[in-house]
C-alpha positions as a LaTeX table, in Angstrom:
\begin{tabular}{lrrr}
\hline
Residue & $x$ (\AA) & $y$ (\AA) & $z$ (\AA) \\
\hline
Unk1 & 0.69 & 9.16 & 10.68 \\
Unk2 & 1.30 & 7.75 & 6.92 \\
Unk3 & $-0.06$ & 9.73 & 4.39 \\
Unk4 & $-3.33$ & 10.52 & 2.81 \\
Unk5 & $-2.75$ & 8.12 & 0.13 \\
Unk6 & $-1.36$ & 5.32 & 1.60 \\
Unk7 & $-4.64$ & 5.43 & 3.90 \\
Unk8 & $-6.99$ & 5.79 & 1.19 \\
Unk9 & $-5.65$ & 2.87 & $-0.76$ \\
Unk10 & $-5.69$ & 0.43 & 2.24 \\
Unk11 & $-9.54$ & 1.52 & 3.03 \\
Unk12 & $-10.09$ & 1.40 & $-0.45$ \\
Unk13 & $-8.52$ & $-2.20$ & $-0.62$ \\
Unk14 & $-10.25$ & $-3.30$ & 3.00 \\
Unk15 & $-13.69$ & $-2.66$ & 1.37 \\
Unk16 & $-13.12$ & $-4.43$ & $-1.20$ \\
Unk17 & $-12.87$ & $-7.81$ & 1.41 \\
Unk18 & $-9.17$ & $-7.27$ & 1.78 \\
Unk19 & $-7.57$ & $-8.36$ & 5.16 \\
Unk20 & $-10.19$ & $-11.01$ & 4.88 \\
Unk21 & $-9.60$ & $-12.19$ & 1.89 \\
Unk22 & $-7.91$ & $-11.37$ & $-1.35$ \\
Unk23 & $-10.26$ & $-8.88$ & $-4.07$ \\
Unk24 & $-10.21$ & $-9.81$ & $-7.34$ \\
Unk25 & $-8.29$ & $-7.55$ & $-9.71$ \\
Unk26 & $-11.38$ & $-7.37$ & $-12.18$ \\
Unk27 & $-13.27$ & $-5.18$ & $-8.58$ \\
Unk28 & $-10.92$ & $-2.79$ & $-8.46$ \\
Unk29 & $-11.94$ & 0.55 & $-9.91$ \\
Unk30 & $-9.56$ & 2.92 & $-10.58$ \\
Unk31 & $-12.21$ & 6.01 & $-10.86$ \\
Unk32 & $-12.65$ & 5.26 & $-7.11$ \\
Unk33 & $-8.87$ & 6.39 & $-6.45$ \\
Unk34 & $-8.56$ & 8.88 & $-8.99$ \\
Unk35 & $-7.07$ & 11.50 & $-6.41$ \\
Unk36 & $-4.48$ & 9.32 & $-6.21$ \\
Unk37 & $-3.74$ & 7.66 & $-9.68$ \\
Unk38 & $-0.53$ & 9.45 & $-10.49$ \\
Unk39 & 0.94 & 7.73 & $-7.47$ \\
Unk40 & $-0.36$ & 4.07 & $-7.84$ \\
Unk41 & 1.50 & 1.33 & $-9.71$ \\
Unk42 & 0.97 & $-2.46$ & $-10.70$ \\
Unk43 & 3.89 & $-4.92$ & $-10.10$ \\
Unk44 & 4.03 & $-8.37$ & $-10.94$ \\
Unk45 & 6.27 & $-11.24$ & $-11.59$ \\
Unk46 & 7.53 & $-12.25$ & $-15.20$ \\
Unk47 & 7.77 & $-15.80$ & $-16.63$ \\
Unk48 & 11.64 & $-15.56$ & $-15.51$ \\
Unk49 & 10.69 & $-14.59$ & $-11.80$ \\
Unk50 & 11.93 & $-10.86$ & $-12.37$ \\
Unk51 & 9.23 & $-8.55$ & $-10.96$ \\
Unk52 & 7.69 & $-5.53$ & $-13.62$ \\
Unk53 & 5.84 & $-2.41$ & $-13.64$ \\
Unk54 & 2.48 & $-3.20$ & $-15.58$ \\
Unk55 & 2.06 & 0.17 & $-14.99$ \\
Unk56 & 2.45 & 3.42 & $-13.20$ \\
Unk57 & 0.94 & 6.65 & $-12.68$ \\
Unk58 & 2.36 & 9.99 & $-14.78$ \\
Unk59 & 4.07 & 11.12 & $-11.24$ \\
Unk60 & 6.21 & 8.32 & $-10.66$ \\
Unk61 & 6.97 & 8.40 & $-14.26$ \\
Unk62 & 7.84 & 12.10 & $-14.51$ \\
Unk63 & 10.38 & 12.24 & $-11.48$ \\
Unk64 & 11.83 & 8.78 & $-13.20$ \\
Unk65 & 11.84 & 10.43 & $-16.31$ \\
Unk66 & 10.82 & 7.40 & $-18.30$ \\
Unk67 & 8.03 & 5.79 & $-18.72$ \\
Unk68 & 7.85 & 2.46 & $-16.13$ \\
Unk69 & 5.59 & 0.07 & $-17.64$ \\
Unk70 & 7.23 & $-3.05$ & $-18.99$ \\
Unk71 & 10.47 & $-1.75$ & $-16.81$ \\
Unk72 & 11.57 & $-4.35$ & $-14.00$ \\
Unk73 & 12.19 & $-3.45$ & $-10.62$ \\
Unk74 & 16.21 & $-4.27$ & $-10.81$ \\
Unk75 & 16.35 & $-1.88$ & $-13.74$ \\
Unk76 & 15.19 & 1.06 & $-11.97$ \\
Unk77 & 16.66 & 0.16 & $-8.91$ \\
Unk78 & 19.98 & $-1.28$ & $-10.61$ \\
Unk79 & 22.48 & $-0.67$ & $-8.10$ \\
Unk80 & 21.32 & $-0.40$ & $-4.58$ \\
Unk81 & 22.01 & $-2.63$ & $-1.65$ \\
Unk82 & 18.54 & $-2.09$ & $-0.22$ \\
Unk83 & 16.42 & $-2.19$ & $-3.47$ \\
Unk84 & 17.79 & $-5.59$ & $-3.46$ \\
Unk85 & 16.30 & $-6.03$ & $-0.36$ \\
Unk86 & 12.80 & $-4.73$ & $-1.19$ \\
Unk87 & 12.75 & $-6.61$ & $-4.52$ \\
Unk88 & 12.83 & $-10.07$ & $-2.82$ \\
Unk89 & 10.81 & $-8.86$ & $-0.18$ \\
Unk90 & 8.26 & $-8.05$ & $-2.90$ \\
Unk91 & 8.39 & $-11.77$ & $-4.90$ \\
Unk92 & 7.86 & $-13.47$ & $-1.09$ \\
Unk93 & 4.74 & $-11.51$ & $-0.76$ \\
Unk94 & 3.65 & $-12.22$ & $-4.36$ \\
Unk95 & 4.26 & $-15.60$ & $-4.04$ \\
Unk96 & 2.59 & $-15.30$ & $-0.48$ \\
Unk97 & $-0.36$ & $-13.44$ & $-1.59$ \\
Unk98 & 0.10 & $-10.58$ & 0.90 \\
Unk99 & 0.48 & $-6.90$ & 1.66 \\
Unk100 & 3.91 & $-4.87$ & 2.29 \\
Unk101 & 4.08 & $-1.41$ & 3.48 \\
Unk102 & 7.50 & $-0.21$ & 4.13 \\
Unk103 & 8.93 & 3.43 & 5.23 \\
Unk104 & 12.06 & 5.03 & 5.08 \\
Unk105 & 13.01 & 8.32 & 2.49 \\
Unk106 & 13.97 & 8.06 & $-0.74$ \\
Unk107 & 16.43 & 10.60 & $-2.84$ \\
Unk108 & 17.71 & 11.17 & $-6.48$ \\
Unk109 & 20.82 & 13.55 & $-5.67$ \\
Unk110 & 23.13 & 13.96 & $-2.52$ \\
Unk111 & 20.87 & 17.18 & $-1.21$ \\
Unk112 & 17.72 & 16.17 & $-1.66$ \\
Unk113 & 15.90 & 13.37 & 0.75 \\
Unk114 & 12.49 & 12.56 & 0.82 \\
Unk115 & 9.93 & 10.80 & 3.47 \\
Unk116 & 9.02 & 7.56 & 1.48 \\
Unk117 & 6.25 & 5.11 & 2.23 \\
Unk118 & 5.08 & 2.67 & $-0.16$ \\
Unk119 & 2.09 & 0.48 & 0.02 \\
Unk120 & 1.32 & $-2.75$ & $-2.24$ \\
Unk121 & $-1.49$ & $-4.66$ & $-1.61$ \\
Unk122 & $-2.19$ & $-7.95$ & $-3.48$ \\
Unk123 & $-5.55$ & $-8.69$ & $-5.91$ \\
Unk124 & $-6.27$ & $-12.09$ & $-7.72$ \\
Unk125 & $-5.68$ & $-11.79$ & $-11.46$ \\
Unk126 & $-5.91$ & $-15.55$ & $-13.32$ \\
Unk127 & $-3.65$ & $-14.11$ & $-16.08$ \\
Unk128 & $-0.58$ & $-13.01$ & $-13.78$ \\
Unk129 & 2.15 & $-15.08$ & $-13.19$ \\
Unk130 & 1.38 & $-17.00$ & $-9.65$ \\
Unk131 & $-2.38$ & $-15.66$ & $-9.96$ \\
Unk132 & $-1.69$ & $-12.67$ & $-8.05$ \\
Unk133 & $-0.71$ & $-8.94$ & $-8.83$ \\
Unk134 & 0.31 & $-6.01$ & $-6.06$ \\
Unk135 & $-1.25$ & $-2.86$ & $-6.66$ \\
Unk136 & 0.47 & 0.08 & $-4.95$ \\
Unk137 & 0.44 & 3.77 & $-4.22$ \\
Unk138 & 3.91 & 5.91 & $-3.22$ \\
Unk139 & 3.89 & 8.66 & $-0.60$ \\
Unk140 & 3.33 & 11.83 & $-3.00$ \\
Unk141 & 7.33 & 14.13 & $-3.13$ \\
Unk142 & 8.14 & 17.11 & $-4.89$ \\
Unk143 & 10.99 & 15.79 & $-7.09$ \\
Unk144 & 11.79 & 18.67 & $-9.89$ \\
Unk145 & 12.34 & 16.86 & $-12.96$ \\
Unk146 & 11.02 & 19.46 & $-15.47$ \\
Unk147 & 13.41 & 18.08 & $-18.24$ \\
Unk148 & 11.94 & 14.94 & $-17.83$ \\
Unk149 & 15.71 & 13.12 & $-17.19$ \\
Unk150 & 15.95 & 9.80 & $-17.71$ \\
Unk151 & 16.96 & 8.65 & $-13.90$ \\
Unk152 & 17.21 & 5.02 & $-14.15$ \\
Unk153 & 19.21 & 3.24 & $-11.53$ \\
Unk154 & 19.87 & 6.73 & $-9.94$ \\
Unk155 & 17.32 & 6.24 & $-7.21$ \\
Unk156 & 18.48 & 5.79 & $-3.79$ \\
Unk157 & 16.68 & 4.32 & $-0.47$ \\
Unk158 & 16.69 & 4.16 & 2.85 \\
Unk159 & 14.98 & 2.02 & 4.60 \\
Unk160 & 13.10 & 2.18 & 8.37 \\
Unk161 & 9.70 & 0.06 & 8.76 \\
Unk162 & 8.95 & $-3.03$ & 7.16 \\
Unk163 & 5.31 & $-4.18$ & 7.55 \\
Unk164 & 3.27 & $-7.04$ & 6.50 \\
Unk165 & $-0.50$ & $-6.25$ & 5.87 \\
Unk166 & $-2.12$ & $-9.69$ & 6.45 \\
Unk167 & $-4.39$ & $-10.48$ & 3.25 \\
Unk168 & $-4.78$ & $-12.71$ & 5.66 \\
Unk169 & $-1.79$ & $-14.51$ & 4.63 \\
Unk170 & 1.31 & $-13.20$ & 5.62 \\
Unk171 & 5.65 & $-13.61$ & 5.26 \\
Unk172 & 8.08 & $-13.97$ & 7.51 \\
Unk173 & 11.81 & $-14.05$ & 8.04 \\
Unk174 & 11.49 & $-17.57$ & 7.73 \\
Unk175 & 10.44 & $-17.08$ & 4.20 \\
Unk176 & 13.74 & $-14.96$ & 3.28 \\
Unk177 & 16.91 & $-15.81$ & 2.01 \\
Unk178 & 20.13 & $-15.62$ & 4.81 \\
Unk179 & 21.43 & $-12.70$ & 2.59 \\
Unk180 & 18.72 & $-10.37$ & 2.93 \\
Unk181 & 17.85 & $-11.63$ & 6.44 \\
Unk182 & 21.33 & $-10.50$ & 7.66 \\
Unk183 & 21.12 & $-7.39$ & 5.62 \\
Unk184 & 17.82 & $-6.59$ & 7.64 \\
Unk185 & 19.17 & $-7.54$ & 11.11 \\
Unk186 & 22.17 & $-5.11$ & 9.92 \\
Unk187 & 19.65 & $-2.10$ & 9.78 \\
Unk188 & 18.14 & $-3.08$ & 13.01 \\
Unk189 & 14.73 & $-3.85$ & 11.09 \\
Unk190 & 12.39 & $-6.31$ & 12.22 \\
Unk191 & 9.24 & $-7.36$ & 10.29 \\
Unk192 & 6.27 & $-6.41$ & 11.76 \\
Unk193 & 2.25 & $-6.38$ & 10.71 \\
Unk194 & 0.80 & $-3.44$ & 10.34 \\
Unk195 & $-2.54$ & $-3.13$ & 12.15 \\
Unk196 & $-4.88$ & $-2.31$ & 9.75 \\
Unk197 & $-8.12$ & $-1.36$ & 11.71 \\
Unk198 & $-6.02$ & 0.41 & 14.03 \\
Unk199 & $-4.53$ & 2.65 & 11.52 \\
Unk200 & $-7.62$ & 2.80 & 9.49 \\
Unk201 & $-9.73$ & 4.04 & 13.19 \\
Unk202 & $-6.57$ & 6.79 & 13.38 \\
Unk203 & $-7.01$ & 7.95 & 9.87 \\
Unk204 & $-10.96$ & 8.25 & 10.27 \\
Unk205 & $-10.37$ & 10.59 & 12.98 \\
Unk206 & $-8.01$ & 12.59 & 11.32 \\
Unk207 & $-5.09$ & 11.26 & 12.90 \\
Unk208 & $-3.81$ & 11.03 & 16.46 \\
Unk209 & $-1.10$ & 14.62 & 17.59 \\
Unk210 & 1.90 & 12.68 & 18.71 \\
Unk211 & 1.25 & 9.52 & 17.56 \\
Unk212 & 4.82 & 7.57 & 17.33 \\
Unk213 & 5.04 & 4.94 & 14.81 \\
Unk214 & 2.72 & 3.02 & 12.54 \\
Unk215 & 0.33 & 0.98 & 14.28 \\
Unk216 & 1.81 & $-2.62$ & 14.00 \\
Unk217 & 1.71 & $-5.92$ & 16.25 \\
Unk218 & 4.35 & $-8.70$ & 16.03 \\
Unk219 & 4.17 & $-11.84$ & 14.31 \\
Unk220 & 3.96 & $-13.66$ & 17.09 \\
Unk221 & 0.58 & $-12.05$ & 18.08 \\
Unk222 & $-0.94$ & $-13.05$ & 14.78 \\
Unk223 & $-3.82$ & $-15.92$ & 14.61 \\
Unk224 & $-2.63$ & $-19.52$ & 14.67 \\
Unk225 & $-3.75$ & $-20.02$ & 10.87 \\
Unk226 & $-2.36$ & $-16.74$ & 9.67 \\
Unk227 & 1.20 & $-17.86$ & 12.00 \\
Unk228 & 0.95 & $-21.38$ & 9.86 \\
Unk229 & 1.66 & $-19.63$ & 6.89 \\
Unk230 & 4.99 & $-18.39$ & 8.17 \\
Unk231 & 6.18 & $-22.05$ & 8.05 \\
\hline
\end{tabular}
């Protein structure tokens, strides 16, 4: 089952008319997911296409040990194989206007690895670049950082799951360049969309013992407008 957070994000996000359509920026109150506003961040594309932090919450930025706002994604991320991945990933579904969750674990040093699940759900701002900003929230870990180290580039990831979350547009491999297509077919990942009332139904009943996997359905099963869009 993904976490607390994750959950209370997407709910948060699906009252707001997402799924159905895409909230506006201006509706989002952040006093509503103050249990969770160390772990949220903004991301959004620059002029030059590069995605940026607008900002994140003090957790993300203590175990980085820098503040992230104004930072772009390649610069924390500078010199992974997979962050690569999950950047483009992330400017498809900007310039698609949709959700991503992925899983996977994430880890600073050789002996430490974490469970990782990120979720980044878009919201309609006029003043970001393509309209459209992804808000997010990160799987809460216990990363010691107490002398607040500056850990750029150091992060590592691994990834598992890839999901869409239809907003109701969606992505698909189509969408993708060959490069991180291959790269993806090389970790045996295929994209998938998460199924949101599903997984929302699970949460409100505290979760389902031995539940395998994130709720998800294929592509392929999507409806004929929200398939058009992976053209």
């Amino acid at each position: 089952m993904l976490s607390a957070e994750v959950c209370r994000l997407l709910g948060y996000w699906v009252s707001l008319g997402g799924g159905q359509t895409i909230p506006e920026r201006s509706a989002l109150d952040l006093r509503q997911l103050s249990s969770i506003l160390q772990w949220m961040f903004i991301l959004e594309m620059g002029g030059d296409g590069s995605l940026r932090y607008r900002l994140a919450g003090s957790s993300l930025e203590s175990a980085a040990g820098c503040g992230m706002a104004g930072k772009t994604y390649s610069e924390i991320f500078s010199d992974h194989e997979q962050a690569a991945i999950m950047e483009e990933l992330y400017a498809v579904a900007l310039v698609q206007s949709c959700g991503l969750l992925r899983t996977g674990a994430l880890s600073f040093r050789d002996d430490e690895r974490f469970e990782m699940e990120v979720l980044a759900l878009p919201f309609v701002e006029a003043r970001a670049m393509g309209g459209i900003v992804l808000v997010g929230v990160v799987r809460p870990f216990d990363s010691e950082n107490m002398g607040f180290v500056d850990r750029w580039g150091g992060f590592r990831q691994e990834l598992s799951e890839i999901l869409v979350v239809p907003s109701p547009r969606v992505m698909g491999p189509g969408q993708l360049s060959s490069r991180v297509q291959a790269a993806l077919d090389l970790l045996s990942i295929r994209i998938k969309a998460l199924d949101v009332h599903r997984l929302l139904e699970i949460d409100r009943k505290g979760g389902v013992p031995g539940l395998m996997g994130v709720p998800s359905v294929g592509l392929d099963s999507l409806s004929g407008e929200q398939r058009q869009t992976l053209n």
